[in-house]
XYZ file of C-alpha atoms in Angstrom:
527
model
C 65.842 38.207 69.310
C 68.468 40.604 67.621
C 71.443 40.632 65.779
C 73.328 40.083 68.912
C 72.186 36.849 69.235
C 73.266 35.129 66.626
C 76.386 36.579 67.079
C 76.220 34.375 70.073
C 75.122 31.716 68.249
C 77.601 32.209 65.798
C 80.489 31.721 68.317
C 79.010 28.687 69.562
C 79.451 27.049 66.853
C 82.618 28.551 65.885
C 83.741 26.626 69.818
C 82.152 23.223 68.431
C 78.475 23.830 69.982
C 76.091 22.845 66.302
C 72.422 22.513 65.970
C 71.678 20.542 62.938
C 68.608 22.899 62.384
C 68.186 26.903 62.414
C 65.618 29.149 61.466
C 66.256 33.207 61.453
C 62.240 34.757 61.460
C 61.452 38.473 59.782
C 61.865 40.358 56.840
C 63.533 38.414 53.500
C 66.733 40.514 53.452
C 67.586 40.516 56.833
C 66.680 37.451 57.372
C 68.762 35.954 54.220
C 71.539 38.670 55.500
C 71.548 36.511 59.271
C 70.768 32.940 58.083
C 73.863 33.296 55.605
C 76.240 34.163 58.889
C 74.574 30.889 60.560
C 75.801 29.028 57.300
C 79.286 29.978 56.597
C 80.164 29.539 60.419
C 78.639 25.860 60.169
C 80.169 25.022 56.734
C 83.524 26.699 57.945
C 83.568 24.408 60.425
C 82.423 21.448 58.532
C 84.751 21.969 55.799
C 82.467 22.017 52.852
C 80.068 25.257 50.925
C 77.432 26.337 51.251
C 74.432 25.669 48.918
C 71.520 27.678 48.638
C 68.121 27.019 47.773
C 65.760 29.807 46.969
C 61.891 29.532 47.491
C 62.460 25.221 47.655
C 59.229 23.983 49.050
C 57.160 20.823 48.282
C 58.861 18.446 46.474
C 61.972 20.527 45.530
C 62.521 21.097 49.724
C 61.837 16.654 49.805
C 64.476 16.492 47.512
C 66.876 18.177 49.435
C 65.971 16.785 52.898
C 66.876 13.371 51.303
C 70.050 14.907 49.736
C 71.141 15.750 53.263
C 70.104 12.455 54.748
C 73.116 10.616 52.600
C 76.798 10.432 53.511
C 78.952 11.619 49.909
C 82.391 10.070 48.748
C 83.041 13.359 47.243
C 82.023 15.923 50.353
C 82.704 16.059 53.970
C 80.115 17.012 54.820
C 76.528 19.611 53.674
C 74.964 22.568 54.693
C 72.308 24.342 52.608
C 70.776 27.515 53.227
C 66.537 27.886 51.832
C 65.562 30.871 51.317
C 61.500 31.862 51.567
C 60.351 28.144 51.891
C 57.227 28.668 53.828
C 57.536 25.615 55.197
C 57.286 26.503 58.753
C 53.964 28.868 57.686
C 51.406 26.774 59.140
C 50.811 25.146 62.349
C 48.104 23.336 60.852
C 50.701 20.828 59.404
C 50.914 18.931 62.826
C 46.341 18.287 62.173
C 47.964 17.478 59.068
C 49.508 14.189 59.626
C 46.866 13.312 62.286
C 44.383 13.366 58.896
C 46.375 11.523 57.456
C 46.908 8.592 60.104
C 42.702 9.085 61.130
C 42.205 7.511 56.902
C 42.517 4.006 58.076
C 40.278 4.494 60.974
C 36.728 3.154 60.065
C 33.733 5.913 60.152
C 33.500 5.750 64.120
C 37.566 6.201 64.114
C 37.835 2.507 65.571
C 40.930 0.360 63.803
C 39.216 -1.635 60.911
C 40.799 -4.862 62.384
C 40.099 -4.334 65.617
C 41.903 -5.021 69.072
C 44.746 -7.559 69.568
C 44.965 -7.632 65.242
C 48.593 -7.746 63.667
C 47.602 -4.223 62.049
C 47.303 -3.853 58.440
C 50.043 -2.214 56.003
C 48.061 0.293 55.859
C 47.622 1.047 59.629
C 50.979 0.205 59.934
C 51.627 2.825 57.362
C 49.339 5.139 59.083
C 51.061 4.548 62.350
C 54.330 6.735 61.335
C 51.870 10.203 60.860
C 51.408 9.758 64.947
C 54.387 8.580 66.142
C 55.929 11.836 64.440
C 53.294 14.176 65.397
C 53.507 12.650 69.265
C 57.619 13.713 68.778
C 56.324 16.943 67.314
C 55.400 18.485 70.617
C 57.521 16.130 72.913
C 55.674 13.337 73.403
C 57.477 9.580 73.852
C 55.292 7.602 71.814
C 56.802 4.389 74.070
C 56.029 5.316 77.924
C 52.880 5.935 79.896
C 49.320 4.895 78.801
C 48.439 5.427 75.173
C 45.563 7.887 75.970
C 47.390 9.875 77.981
C 49.585 10.539 75.512
C 46.941 11.283 72.640
C 45.121 13.196 75.186
C 48.727 15.427 75.206
C 48.222 16.702 72.145
C 46.983 20.116 71.497
C 43.136 20.107 70.847
C 43.892 21.950 67.277
C 45.603 19.043 66.294
C 42.712 16.682 66.429
C 40.284 19.381 65.243
C 41.509 18.271 61.401
C 43.493 20.238 58.445
C 42.364 22.190 55.728
C 39.959 19.289 54.535
C 37.912 19.675 58.158
C 37.757 23.101 57.112
C 35.490 23.053 54.169
C 31.638 24.223 53.752
C 31.592 26.129 56.503
C 32.895 23.477 59.256
C 35.616 24.725 62.219
C 37.312 21.354 62.484
C 36.024 18.163 63.582
C 33.410 18.714 66.301
C 33.928 17.495 69.834
C 32.543 14.682 69.508
C 34.103 13.208 66.479
C 37.517 14.319 67.884
C 36.790 12.368 70.938
C 35.898 9.079 69.016
C 39.179 10.388 67.095
C 41.408 10.314 70.384
C 39.849 6.936 71.256
C 41.193 5.587 67.678
C 44.324 6.824 67.549
C 44.878 5.629 71.535
C 43.873 1.860 69.800
C 46.421 2.429 66.954
C 49.198 3.720 69.370
C 48.631 0.353 71.893
C 49.010 -1.571 68.388
C 52.639 0.221 67.262
C 53.590 -0.689 70.655
C 52.747 -3.866 70.624
C 54.819 -4.392 67.155
C 57.595 -1.667 67.926
C 57.287 0.584 65.115
C 59.217 3.325 64.810
C 57.321 5.134 62.501
C 58.514 8.027 60.689
C 56.418 10.066 57.874
C 57.770 10.939 55.056
C 56.152 14.396 54.967
C 58.564 17.245 54.984
C 57.805 18.068 58.069
C 58.712 15.135 59.958
C 61.802 15.107 57.803
C 62.864 18.335 58.684
C 61.529 17.010 62.770
C 63.696 14.330 62.040
C 66.670 16.575 61.430
C 66.332 18.256 64.332
C 66.625 15.157 66.349
C 69.834 14.295 65.463
C 68.698 12.670 62.402
C 71.738 13.963 59.856
C 74.938 12.527 59.035
C 77.901 14.164 61.254
C 78.742 17.940 60.273
C 75.184 18.202 57.958
C 73.292 20.987 58.657
C 70.244 23.206 57.323
C 69.560 26.794 57.603
C 66.304 28.543 56.865
C 65.438 32.318 56.102
C 61.940 32.879 56.552
C 59.710 35.997 56.051
C 55.781 34.186 57.045
C 56.792 31.559 60.023
C 53.818 30.551 62.099
C 54.997 31.216 65.557
C 52.414 28.357 67.360
C 54.317 25.939 65.062
C 55.515 23.156 66.948
C 58.934 22.730 65.189
C 59.558 26.862 65.928
C 58.748 26.784 69.445
C 60.941 23.248 70.073
C 63.938 25.418 68.108
C 63.495 28.798 70.009
C 63.612 26.109 73.129
C 66.929 24.977 72.089
C 67.847 28.530 71.293
C 68.326 27.545 67.037
C 65.568 30.147 66.047
C 65.803 33.782 66.151
C 64.076 36.296 64.793
C 65.464 39.747 62.996
C 63.262 43.277 61.833
C 60.274 42.788 59.886
C 58.306 45.868 58.207
C 55.742 46.779 59.590
C 52.490 49.078 60.199
C 51.816 50.405 63.974
C 48.662 51.221 65.404
C 49.083 54.875 64.209
C 49.844 53.508 60.311
C 53.232 54.964 60.421
C 56.014 51.644 58.738
C 57.860 50.590 61.422
C 61.143 48.470 61.140
C 62.333 50.831 57.779
C 65.464 51.571 59.187
C 67.774 47.954 59.428
C 66.321 47.041 55.779
C 67.221 49.810 54.203
C 70.690 49.681 55.528
C 70.583 46.191 54.078
C 69.649 47.119 50.727
C 71.734 49.929 50.963
C 74.599 47.725 51.616
C 73.589 45.035 48.948
C 73.296 47.729 46.492
C 75.727 49.516 46.952
C 73.284 52.693 46.224
C 72.344 55.016 49.291
C 68.528 56.591 49.264
C 67.713 59.695 50.818
C 65.236 59.060 54.213
C 62.197 61.194 52.719
C 62.601 58.963 49.431
C 62.739 56.552 51.516
C 59.569 56.971 52.760
C 57.672 57.327 50.092
C 59.182 54.116 48.201
C 57.641 52.356 51.363
C 53.988 54.404 50.976
C 54.043 53.150 47.483
C 54.627 49.890 48.471
C 53.891 48.929 51.688
C 49.951 46.906 52.624
C 49.120 45.669 55.597
C 48.388 42.289 56.382
C 45.698 42.543 58.157
C 43.222 44.797 59.823
C 45.020 47.025 62.676
C 48.652 46.840 63.855
C 50.488 44.861 61.749
C 53.462 43.435 59.594
C 53.253 44.469 55.805
C 51.873 42.063 53.158
C 55.053 39.756 52.298
C 54.149 40.887 48.352
C 54.524 44.555 48.852
C 57.271 43.747 51.074
C 59.075 41.411 48.695
C 57.993 44.906 46.170
C 59.514 47.304 47.749
C 62.589 45.322 47.871
C 62.796 44.510 44.013
C 61.747 48.512 43.495
C 64.866 49.390 45.626
C 67.403 46.880 43.678
C 65.758 48.574 40.269
C 66.158 52.086 40.880
C 70.094 51.497 42.233
C 70.853 49.096 39.510
C 69.766 52.040 36.335
C 71.189 54.759 39.420
C 74.669 56.038 37.141
C 77.953 56.171 38.799
C 79.130 59.144 40.511
C 75.054 60.473 40.894
C 74.664 60.530 44.974
C 71.805 58.789 46.658
C 68.229 57.615 45.409
C 66.093 61.183 45.966
C 62.314 61.273 46.367
C 61.914 62.167 42.876
C 63.399 59.802 41.763
C 60.930 57.504 43.852
C 58.038 58.932 41.990
C 59.144 59.202 38.552
C 59.595 55.373 38.748
C 57.859 53.763 41.286
C 53.954 53.204 41.079
C 51.589 53.994 43.692
C 50.037 51.150 44.436
C 50.712 51.274 48.686
C 48.755 51.050 51.747
C 44.873 52.405 51.271
C 42.417 51.949 53.948
C 38.674 52.278 52.686
C 38.263 54.416 56.447
C 40.173 57.303 54.504
C 37.741 57.511 51.691
C 35.256 57.725 54.584
C 35.835 60.174 56.275
C 37.646 62.413 54.021
C 33.997 61.743 52.230
C 31.514 62.850 55.385
C 34.160 65.514 56.321
C 33.252 67.429 53.367
C 36.764 66.866 51.623
C 35.927 65.513 48.100
C 39.397 66.316 46.619
C 40.490 63.982 49.057
C 38.153 61.240 49.160
C 38.523 61.270 45.224
C 42.435 60.820 45.771
C 41.778 58.227 48.445
C 39.514 55.844 46.290
C 41.731 56.275 43.363
C 44.798 54.966 45.448
C 42.570 52.637 47.129
C 41.820 51.164 43.332
C 44.161 51.136 41.522
C 46.053 49.122 44.457
C 43.793 45.874 43.658
C 44.788 43.071 40.979
C 41.133 43.377 40.629
C 39.908 46.847 39.969
C 36.328 45.482 37.964
C 35.892 42.801 41.373
C 36.950 46.084 43.645
C 34.822 48.357 42.741
C 31.937 46.339 43.280
C 33.322 45.356 46.615
C 33.763 49.223 47.490
C 30.046 49.819 46.822
C 28.995 47.405 48.526
C 30.749 48.963 51.642
C 29.735 52.405 50.557
C 26.221 51.574 49.995
C 25.829 50.263 53.975
C 27.451 53.385 55.190
C 25.893 55.882 52.741
C 22.186 53.687 54.383
C 23.684 54.186 57.784
C 24.582 58.336 57.059
C 21.237 58.739 55.772
C 19.304 57.113 58.606
C 21.562 58.878 61.125
C 21.248 62.439 59.399
C 17.186 61.695 58.870
C 17.112 60.471 62.846
C 18.996 63.975 63.455
C 16.646 66.062 61.963
C 13.484 64.723 62.945
C 14.371 64.627 66.234
C 16.167 67.458 66.547
C 18.840 66.189 68.368
C 21.528 68.358 69.786
C 24.568 68.887 68.745
C 27.979 66.531 70.399
C 31.296 68.118 70.734
C 32.530 65.135 71.811
C 32.454 61.529 72.429
C 31.165 61.519 75.757
C 28.850 63.623 75.302
C 27.532 61.979 72.385
C 27.680 58.810 73.812
C 25.504 60.151 76.985
C 23.301 62.388 75.515
C 22.419 61.747 72.006
C 23.088 57.630 71.577
C 20.426 56.798 73.512
C 17.956 58.547 71.631
C 19.497 56.910 68.233
C 19.283 53.288 69.134
C 15.767 54.297 70.724
C 14.397 55.441 67.301
C 17.151 53.184 65.272
C 14.524 51.709 61.779
C 15.112 47.939 62.419
C 16.042 47.443 58.435
C 19.487 49.133 58.888
C 22.077 47.515 60.500
C 23.549 49.100 63.413
C 26.912 50.450 63.564
C 29.590 50.297 66.410
C 28.878 53.431 68.592
C 32.401 55.250 67.557
C 31.615 54.910 63.661
C 28.017 56.302 65.112
C 29.871 59.073 66.248
C 31.358 59.856 63.067
C 28.213 60.079 60.708
C 26.397 62.300 63.544
C 29.220 64.782 63.473
C 28.732 65.155 59.907
C 25.021 64.579 59.919
C 25.167 67.616 61.925
C 27.470 69.054 59.010
C 24.624 68.905 56.898
C 21.494 70.609 58.473
C 20.951 73.446 55.740
C 18.160 73.296 53.523
C 19.927 72.107 50.206
C 21.889 69.723 52.528
C 18.564 67.981 53.914
C 17.487 67.673 50.256
C 20.547 66.210 49.022
C 20.998 63.943 51.817
C 17.047 62.914 51.118
C 18.427 61.981 47.006
C 21.186 59.421 48.241
C 19.131 55.874 48.523
C 18.723 57.234 44.898
C 22.150 58.202 43.777
C 23.251 54.505 45.613
C 20.801 53.278 43.315
C 22.322 55.244 40.318
C 25.700 54.159 40.513
C 24.871 50.354 41.044
C 23.253 50.573 37.776
C 26.258 51.956 36.409
C 28.189 50.271 36.994
C 26.558 47.221 36.293
C 26.188 48.737 32.892
C 29.730 47.964 32.215
C 29.780 50.792 30.341
C 33.723 52.201 31.425
C 32.299 54.128 33.489
C 32.009 51.885 36.260
C 34.801 54.166 38.696
C 32.868 57.604 37.820
C 29.805 56.491 38.662
C 31.551 55.780 42.615
C 33.135 59.141 42.049
C 30.074 60.614 41.883
C 28.207 58.835 44.431
C 31.408 59.685 46.846
C 31.661 63.216 45.363
C 27.287 63.410 46.426
C 27.954 62.960 50.106
C 30.948 64.624 50.700
C 30.005 67.910 48.682
C 26.470 67.396 50.320
C 25.264 71.115 50.706
C 28.377 71.923 52.796
C 29.225 75.630 52.306
C 32.075 75.761 49.448
C 31.402 72.266 48.395
C 34.541 71.331 50.826
C 38.046 70.970 49.329
C 38.775 71.845 45.569
C 38.508 69.615 43.375
C 39.100 70.037 39.621
C 35.831 70.698 37.552
C 36.408 67.001 35.134
C 36.414 65.054 38.649
C 33.250 66.912 39.486
C 31.099 65.717 36.623
C 32.625 62.456 37.361
C 35.220 61.429 34.662
C 37.682 59.076 35.421
C 40.434 61.297 35.535
C 43.699 59.966 35.112
C 45.079 56.158 36.031
C 48.007 55.207 36.836
C 48.088 52.130 36.896
C 50.680 50.400 35.406
C 52.633 47.302 35.552
C 52.094 45.091 37.527
C 49.083 44.512 40.335
C 49.660 44.437 43.874
C 47.444 42.076 45.665
C 43.702 42.136 46.533
C 42.885 44.727 48.859
C 41.832 43.092 52.201
C 40.321 45.514 53.399
C 37.353 45.385 50.606
C 35.686 42.242 53.238
C 35.711 44.521 55.724
C 31.905 46.192 56.483
C 31.412 49.375 57.520
C 30.520 50.398 61.042
């Protein structure tokens, strides 16, 4: 949902149709702007001021909720705006409530007191989270068979929260979930017999209570959130009630291009009063934004916050009347720690472009919060890649395999022969990475290249020894290995690179200020 839906929501509020809980999801600067519009409309209708709470979570949010549930002798109503609480970011919140209820059940998830007996104090307390979880998913705890009510819960709620996914576990096994469902059914039957209302005291339960109309008249709470799990039960219900809205968010498409930039820039221009040239905005995004995960992905939350913070910092330092922020100002002011894919290093390296490979490697390491740790992670990926590349090259030379100008030809004429002769000690890459490595192998058929490729395992070992030696040459060791592959016997040695870089010297580092988040791509296996 975009701004028009929020316009309609504001009109409904002004017309007297108000809800106690609202949620706006999107890039933080945009979500905050639209949530502020909703909160101000609610406050104007109630005759009060908006209370703004930035980053309220945990106990702080619990305090805000407790205050919101009480009347005030001095205020006609209360309207709160909560920014970036991350309260809706974890769908496991419902599973955590079930885990809380399960604590009072026996080892086999049976009621300790037994069926037909009155609940103990602990069991009465545990009934609260269970009843609240049922309400979260729109299940009436008081009607129908208890077994049917429990069976209506999603399997993820019974699988367990974080405590059930430690030590490699993926939650409760199926047999255990069946036992838990039986015990919860008995607990629900006993709670009904004792006519328990059962409200939990967790933030999620209190928010659900607020959404169900538990707040005093005129009281409301509006959330502006960037991080939200779309399958969170309360989020789903707010969307059903037209009380949740989505605005644009900074992200990356399949080609790696940044999306959602224009509305964010427009809002920052409005907020700061300073405009930015389109090329400068793109450069700022390139230097700050990082992917949240592999493939098409939202921008990492910390890097998106850095984008906005760097914009504000530059804008605050601009003398009046100097015009718009230009690209040169961004380049001078912002350290480059943007998105850098490890595959860019490999592609440039195998494509015989040492200069591009070194530049990508330096940017990759500069973006890490822990460069020393990232060096070892990168070497692990690179060593595996080198092992596979050496295997492909050796097989191509030994069997005089034909060239393959395109992937279809490679898959039909080369791939079966490669797979038939593939050494068992080397992990097999996928067909497409194998095609990329095969093209690199075909470019390295000269006697000089064959000699260089045969030395590759020793160069990997040498790089590891230098890296583990702690001599401060870790980056230089990686650069030397990348150069060994990139320029291995290729005519002219690939693209140009300075003599100092060819000798493996680390060169000047651009690391300044606080580091960005550790590189998530480091955990991906090559191939």
